[in-house]
Amino acid sequence: MKIAVCPGSFDPITLGHLDIIERAAELFDKVIVVVMCNSTKKSSMFSIEERIDLIKRSVSKNNIEVDTYSGLLVDYAAKKNAVAIVKGLRAMSDFDYEFQQALINKSLLPQVETVFLAAKGENMFLSSSMVKEVCSLNGDISRFVPDVILEDVIKRCKGENSND
Ligand code: ADP
């Protein structure tokens, strides 16, 4: 069975993330979406448990699992016998960082390939931080996040039901 991992912070999941995850699920037997707890990232809007819940409610294919990990991504990939790490690539700005990560991961765990899927045109400038900013300023985010989580994201961004 060919397993791929899709890592990220998903704070919250966007339609850009979902597109990459579901396309990966067409290419691999199983895809594990891993919410990484990365201490270097600034504070998050949603807790890890909430992010996992938002992802689970958004995905529709049954070969997609959701998990979390706080260590090195390659250690997680090795533990799960994954053959690939799938990343989405947006504009050129993602490239340097993602290429560097891919090279480091390849040297740490040569048997796992990093596979880049090009973002869809309409998602090219979409990020979790953009969603949070637009929503907190009362902008319409319905084209950016999955319908099933829209209400929850709006509530949180507008300061209701906030997580500490
Ligand atoms: P963000 O940059 O939105 O905080 P993450 O750190 O959670 O996203 O990113 C997880 C993965 O999803 C990365 O591979 C990232 O390139 C990819 N990704 C993020 N947003 C998009 C998008 N709009 N289209 C395609 N891939 C994306």
PDB file of C-alpha atoms and ligand atoms in Angstrom:
ATOM      1  CA  MET A   1       0.000   0.000   0.000  1.00  0.00           C
ATOM      2  CA  LYS A   2       1.435   3.395  -1.005  1.00  0.00           C
ATOM      3  CA  ILE A   3       1.040   5.921   1.786  1.00  0.00           C
ATOM      4  CA  ALA A   4       1.611   9.679   1.501  1.00  0.00           C
ATOM      5  CA  VAL A   5       1.685  12.296   4.221  1.00  0.00           C
ATOM      6  CA  CYS A   6       0.398  15.869   3.746  1.00  0.00           C
ATOM      7  CA  PRO A   7       1.884  18.028   6.507  1.00  0.00           C
ATOM      8  CA  GLY A   8       0.947  21.569   7.453  1.00  0.00           C
ATOM      9  CA  SER A   9      -0.403  23.821  10.141  1.00  0.00           C
ATOM     10  CA  PHE A  10      -3.951  24.036   8.687  1.00  0.00           C
ATOM     11  CA  ASP A  11      -4.953  26.964  10.924  1.00  0.00           C
ATOM     12  CA  PRO A  12      -7.613  26.589   9.516  1.00  0.00           C
ATOM     13  CA  ILE A  13      -7.820  24.259   6.476  1.00  0.00           C
ATOM     14  CA  THR A  14      -8.604  26.196   3.268  1.00  0.00           C
ATOM     15  CA  LEU A  15      -9.917  25.118  -0.141  1.00  0.00           C
ATOM     16  CA  GLY A  16      -6.272  25.307  -1.289  1.00  0.00           C
ATOM     17  CA  HIS A  17      -5.209  22.683   1.247  1.00  0.00           C
ATOM     18  CA  LEU A  18      -8.285  20.566   0.504  1.00  0.00           C
ATOM     19  CA  ASP A  19      -7.557  20.546  -3.233  1.00  0.00           C
ATOM     20  CA  ILE A  20      -4.012  19.250  -2.629  1.00  0.00           C
ATOM     21  CA  ILE A  21      -5.164  16.620  -0.091  1.00  0.00           C
ATOM     22  CA  GLU A  22      -7.907  15.265  -2.360  1.00  0.00           C
ATOM     23  CA  ARG A  23      -5.668  15.185  -5.437  1.00  0.00           C
ATOM     24  CA  ALA A  24      -3.060  13.303  -3.380  1.00  0.00           C
ATOM     25  CA  ALA A  25      -5.772  10.832  -2.372  1.00  0.00           C
ATOM     26  CA  GLU A  26      -6.287  10.038  -6.091  1.00  0.00           C
ATOM     27  CA  LEU A  27      -2.576   9.293  -6.505  1.00  0.00           C
ATOM     28  CA  PHE A  28      -1.879   7.259  -3.355  1.00  0.00           C
ATOM     29  CA  ASP A  29      -3.654   4.386  -1.587  1.00  0.00           C
ATOM     30  CA  LYS A  30      -3.776   6.298   1.670  1.00  0.00           C
ATOM     31  CA  VAL A  31      -3.118   9.929   2.593  1.00  0.00           C
ATOM     32  CA  ILE A  32      -2.414  11.008   6.162  1.00  0.00           C
ATOM     33  CA  VAL A  33      -2.948  14.715   6.782  1.00  0.00           C
ATOM     34  CA  VAL A  34      -0.604  15.622   9.629  1.00  0.00           C
ATOM     35  CA  VAL A  35      -1.223  18.722  11.687  1.00  0.00           C
ATOM     36  CA  MET A  36       2.304  19.619  12.736  1.00  0.00           C
ATOM     37  CA  CYS A  37       2.781  21.318  16.121  1.00  0.00           C
ATOM     38  CA  ASN A  38       5.646  23.570  15.218  1.00  0.00           C
ATOM     39  CA  SER A  39       6.918  25.694  18.077  1.00  0.00           C
ATOM     40  CA  THR A  40       8.575  28.178  15.694  1.00  0.00           C
ATOM     41  CA  LYS A  41       5.199  29.203  14.185  1.00  0.00           C
ATOM     42  CA  LYS A  42       3.436  32.111  15.812  1.00  0.00           C
ATOM     43  CA  SER A  43       0.413  31.439  17.961  1.00  0.00           C
ATOM     44  CA  SER A  44      -2.479  29.721  16.286  1.00  0.00           C
ATOM     45  CA  MET A  45      -6.156  30.629  16.095  1.00  0.00           C
ATOM     46  CA  PHE A  46      -7.444  27.048  16.386  1.00  0.00           C
ATOM     47  CA  SER A  47      -6.158  24.402  18.807  1.00  0.00           C
ATOM     48  CA  ILE A  48      -4.672  21.212  17.363  1.00  0.00           C
ATOM     49  CA  GLU A  49      -7.854  19.279  18.248  1.00  0.00           C
ATOM     50  CA  GLU A  50     -10.027  21.890  16.551  1.00  0.00           C
ATOM     51  CA  ARG A  51      -7.866  21.865  13.414  1.00  0.00           C
ATOM     52  CA  ILE A  52      -8.098  18.075  13.253  1.00  0.00           C
ATOM     53  CA  ASP A  53     -11.875  18.287  13.603  1.00  0.00           C
ATOM     54  CA  LEU A  54     -12.154  20.962  10.866  1.00  0.00           C
ATOM     55  CA  ILE A  55     -10.065  18.813   8.500  1.00  0.00           C
ATOM     56  CA  LYS A  56     -12.038  15.633   9.251  1.00  0.00           C
ATOM     57  CA  ARG A  57     -15.310  17.426   8.511  1.00  0.00           C
ATOM     58  CA  SER A  58     -13.921  18.860   5.247  1.00  0.00           C
ATOM     59  CA  VAL A  59     -12.478  15.763   3.557  1.00  0.00           C
ATOM     60  CA  SER A  60     -14.782  13.444   1.664  1.00  0.00           C
ATOM     61  CA  LYS A  61     -12.632  10.506   0.514  1.00  0.00           C
ATOM     62  CA  ASN A  62     -12.348   7.505   2.798  1.00  0.00           C
ATOM     63  CA  ASN A  63      -8.638   6.894   2.141  1.00  0.00           C
ATOM     64  CA  ILE A  64      -7.769  10.128   3.998  1.00  0.00           C
ATOM     65  CA  GLU A  65      -6.790  10.042   7.684  1.00  0.00           C
ATOM     66  CA  VAL A  66      -5.951  12.945   9.979  1.00  0.00           C
ATOM     67  CA  ASP A  67      -3.294  12.908  12.675  1.00  0.00           C
ATOM     68  CA  THR A  68      -0.953  15.234  14.555  1.00  0.00           C
ATOM     69  CA  TYR A  69       2.769  15.119  15.283  1.00  0.00           C
ATOM     70  CA  SER A  70       5.179  17.309  17.171  1.00  0.00           C
ATOM     71  CA  GLY A  71       8.534  15.885  16.102  1.00  0.00           C
ATOM     72  CA  LEU A  72      10.479  15.709  12.858  1.00  0.00           C
ATOM     73  CA  LEU A  73       8.293  15.100   9.825  1.00  0.00           C
ATOM     74  CA  VAL A  74      10.667  12.452   8.424  1.00  0.00           C
ATOM     75  CA  ASP A  75      10.407  10.484  11.680  1.00  0.00           C
ATOM     76  CA  TYR A  76       6.632  10.494  11.311  1.00  0.00           C
ATOM     77  CA  ALA A  77       6.882   9.469   7.638  1.00  0.00           C
ATOM     78  CA  ALA A  78       9.233   6.594   8.544  1.00  0.00           C
ATOM     79  CA  LYS A  79       6.969   5.452  11.385  1.00  0.00           C
ATOM     80  CA  LYS A  80       4.007   5.284   8.978  1.00  0.00           C
ATOM     81  CA  ASN A  81       5.993   3.658   6.134  1.00  0.00           C
ATOM     82  CA  ALA A  82       5.089   6.549   3.851  1.00  0.00           C
ATOM     83  CA  VAL A  83       6.602   6.666   0.361  1.00  0.00           C
ATOM     84  CA  ALA A  84       5.956  10.379  -0.184  1.00  0.00           C
ATOM     85  CA  ILE A  85       5.484  13.769   1.416  1.00  0.00           C
ATOM     86  CA  VAL A  86       2.975  15.768  -0.652  1.00  0.00           C
ATOM     87  CA  LYS A  87       3.171  19.566  -0.651  1.00  0.00           C
ATOM     88  CA  GLY A  88       1.209  22.191  -2.515  1.00  0.00           C
ATOM     89  CA  LEU A  89       3.139  24.863  -4.400  1.00  0.00           C
ATOM     90  CA  ARG A  90       1.613  28.291  -4.816  1.00  0.00           C
ATOM     91  CA  ALA A  91       3.400  31.286  -6.334  1.00  0.00           C
ATOM     92  CA  MET A  92       7.173  31.350  -6.597  1.00  0.00           C
ATOM     93  CA  SER A  93       7.344  32.556  -2.974  1.00  0.00           C
ATOM     94  CA  ASP A  94       6.762  28.971  -1.728  1.00  0.00           C
ATOM     95  CA  PHE A  95       9.540  27.567  -3.849  1.00  0.00           C
ATOM     96  CA  ASP A  96      12.769  28.408  -1.969  1.00  0.00           C
ATOM     97  CA  TYR A  97      11.475  27.259   1.379  1.00  0.00           C
ATOM     98  CA  GLU A  98       9.796  24.115   0.057  1.00  0.00           C
ATOM     99  CA  PHE A  99      12.808  23.155  -2.058  1.00  0.00           C
ATOM    100  CA  GLN A 100      15.101  23.527   0.955  1.00  0.00           C
ATOM    101  CA  GLN A 101      12.743  21.406   3.082  1.00  0.00           C
ATOM    102  CA  ALA A 102      12.571  18.760   0.375  1.00  0.00           C
ATOM    103  CA  LEU A 103      16.376  18.554   0.142  1.00  0.00           C
ATOM    104  CA  ILE A 104      16.786  18.318   3.917  1.00  0.00           C
ATOM    105  CA  ASN A 105      14.089  15.659   4.185  1.00  0.00           C
ATOM    106  CA  LYS A 106      15.656  13.709   1.314  1.00  0.00           C
ATOM    107  CA  SER A 107      19.036  13.696   3.031  1.00  0.00           C
ATOM    108  CA  LEU A 108      17.466  12.621   6.344  1.00  0.00           C
ATOM    109  CA  LEU A 109      15.234   9.937   4.820  1.00  0.00           C
ATOM    110  CA  PRO A 110      16.316   9.042   1.247  1.00  0.00           C
ATOM    111  CA  GLN A 111      13.538   6.516   0.633  1.00  0.00           C
ATOM    112  CA  VAL A 112      10.788   9.148   0.923  1.00  0.00           C
ATOM    113  CA  GLU A 113      10.141  11.460  -2.037  1.00  0.00           C
ATOM    114  CA  THR A 114       8.689  14.953  -1.778  1.00  0.00           C
ATOM    115  CA  VAL A 115       5.970  15.371  -4.397  1.00  0.00           C
ATOM    116  CA  PHE A 116       4.860  18.891  -5.316  1.00  0.00           C
ATOM    117  CA  LEU A 117       1.384  19.489  -6.697  1.00  0.00           C
ATOM    118  CA  ALA A 118       0.827  22.854  -8.348  1.00  0.00           C
ATOM    119  CA  ALA A 119      -1.888  24.943  -6.704  1.00  0.00           C
ATOM    120  CA  LYS A 120      -4.979  25.616  -8.808  1.00  0.00           C
ATOM    121  CA  GLY A 121      -4.990  29.111 -10.296  1.00  0.00           C
ATOM    122  CA  GLU A 122      -7.818  30.320  -8.057  1.00  0.00           C
ATOM    123  CA  ASN A 123      -5.967  29.112  -4.927  1.00  0.00           C
ATOM    124  CA  MET A 124      -2.611  30.569  -5.861  1.00  0.00           C
ATOM    125  CA  PHE A 125      -2.832  33.424  -3.354  1.00  0.00           C
ATOM    126  CA  LEU A 126      -4.906  31.622  -0.745  1.00  0.00           C
ATOM    127  CA  SER A 127      -3.434  31.009   2.721  1.00  0.00           C
ATOM    128  CA  SER A 128      -4.828  30.421   6.197  1.00  0.00           C
ATOM    129  CA  SER A 129      -3.492  33.791   7.317  1.00  0.00           C
ATOM    130  CA  MET A 130      -5.205  35.561   4.408  1.00  0.00           C
ATOM    131  CA  VAL A 131      -8.518  33.880   5.343  1.00  0.00           C
ATOM    132  CA  LYS A 132      -8.172  34.991   8.978  1.00  0.00           C
ATOM    133  CA  GLU A 133      -7.310  38.556   8.017  1.00  0.00           C
ATOM    134  CA  VAL A 134     -10.101  38.974   5.442  1.00  0.00           C
ATOM    135  CA  CYS A 135     -12.671  37.431   7.773  1.00  0.00           C
ATOM    136  CA  SER A 136     -11.669  39.495  10.794  1.00  0.00           C
ATOM    137  CA  LEU A 137     -12.259  42.592   8.627  1.00  0.00           C
ATOM    138  CA  ASN A 138     -15.732  41.302   7.677  1.00  0.00           C
ATOM    139  CA  GLY A 139     -14.752  40.181   4.172  1.00  0.00           C
ATOM    140  CA  ASP A 140     -16.489  37.239   2.469  1.00  0.00           C
ATOM    141  CA  ILE A 141     -14.421  34.037   2.907  1.00  0.00           C
ATOM    142  CA  SER A 142     -17.006  31.635   1.480  1.00  0.00           C
ATOM    143  CA  ARG A 143     -14.880  31.003  -1.631  1.00  0.00           C
ATOM    144  CA  PHE A 144     -11.822  30.199   0.469  1.00  0.00           C
ATOM    145  CA  VAL A 145     -12.870  27.608   3.062  1.00  0.00           C
ATOM    146  CA  PRO A 146     -14.978  24.431   2.826  1.00  0.00           C
ATOM    147  CA  ASP A 147     -18.737  25.099   3.280  1.00  0.00           C
ATOM    148  CA  VAL A 148     -19.068  22.683   6.199  1.00  0.00           C
ATOM    149  CA  ILE A 149     -16.656  24.671   8.373  1.00  0.00           C
ATOM    150  CA  LEU A 150     -17.515  28.186   7.171  1.00  0.00           C
ATOM    151  CA  GLU A 151     -19.690  29.131  10.174  1.00  0.00           C
ATOM    152  CA  ASP A 152     -17.100  27.922  12.696  1.00  0.00           C
ATOM    153  CA  VAL A 153     -14.284  29.821  10.998  1.00  0.00           C
ATOM    154  CA  ILE A 154     -16.338  33.024  10.797  1.00  0.00           C
ATOM    155  CA  LYS A 155     -17.303  32.798  14.493  1.00  0.00           C
ATOM    156  CA  ARG A 156     -13.705  32.343  15.589  1.00  0.00           C
ATOM    157  CA  CYS A 157     -12.265  35.027  13.328  1.00  0.00           C
ATOM    158  CA  LYS A 158     -14.799  37.522  14.555  1.00  0.00           C
ATOM    159  CA  GLY A 159     -13.723  36.831  18.114  1.00  0.00           C
ATOM    160  CA  GLU A 160     -16.638  34.709  19.307  1.00  0.00           C
ATOM    161  CA  ASN A 161     -15.933  31.375  20.942  1.00  0.00           C
ATOM    162  CA  SER A 162     -12.240  32.162  20.968  1.00  0.00           C
ATOM    163  CA  ASN A 163      -9.448  29.723  21.764  1.00  0.00           C
ATOM    164  CA  ASP A 164      -6.615  30.851  24.036  1.00  0.00           C
TER     165      ASP A 164
HETATM  166  P1  ADP B   1      -0.452  28.058   5.151  1.00  0.00           P
HETATM  167  O1  ADP B   1       0.738  28.543   4.366  1.00  0.00           O
HETATM  168  O2  ADP B   1      -1.760  28.399   4.513  1.00  0.00           O
HETATM  169  O3  ADP B   1      -0.391  28.344   6.631  1.00  0.00           O
HETATM  170  P2  ADP B   1       0.317  25.349   5.772  1.00  0.00           P
HETATM  171  O4  ADP B   1       1.587  25.672   6.436  1.00  0.00           O
HETATM  172  O5  ADP B   1      -0.735  24.696   6.589  1.00  0.00           O
HETATM  173  O6  ADP B   1      -0.384  26.540   5.020  1.00  0.00           O
HETATM  174  O7  ADP B   1       0.619  24.504   4.452  1.00  0.00           O
HETATM  175  C1  ADP B   1       0.508  23.129   4.320  1.00  0.00           C
HETATM  176  C2  ADP B   1       0.731  22.752   2.883  1.00  0.00           C
HETATM  177  O8  ADP B   1      -0.364  23.209   2.089  1.00  0.00           O
HETATM  178  C3  ADP B   1       1.981  23.338   2.237  1.00  0.00           C
HETATM  179  O9  ADP B   1       2.511  22.383   1.349  1.00  0.00           O
HETATM  180  C4  ADP B   1       1.455  24.502   1.465  1.00  0.00           C
HETATM  181  O10 ADP B   1       2.272  24.820   0.364  1.00  0.00           O
HETATM  182  C5  ADP B   1       0.120  23.954   1.004  1.00  0.00           C
HETATM  183  N1  ADP B   1      -0.831  24.995   0.716  1.00  0.00           N
HETATM  184  C6  ADP B   1      -1.208  25.999   1.529  1.00  0.00           C
HETATM  185  N2  ADP B   1      -2.112  26.791   0.909  1.00  0.00           N
HETATM  186  C7  ADP B   1      -2.271  26.281  -0.348  1.00  0.00           C
HETATM  187  C8  ADP B   1      -3.037  26.675  -1.492  1.00  0.00           C
HETATM  188  N3  ADP B   1      -3.801  27.768  -1.478  1.00  0.00           N
HETATM  189  N4  ADP B   1      -2.975  25.906  -2.606  1.00  0.00           N
HETATM  190  C9  ADP B   1      -2.185  24.818  -2.619  1.00  0.00           C
HETATM  191  N5  ADP B   1      -1.412  24.402  -1.599  1.00  0.00           N
HETATM  192  C10 ADP B   1      -1.457  25.129  -0.469  1.00  0.00           C
END
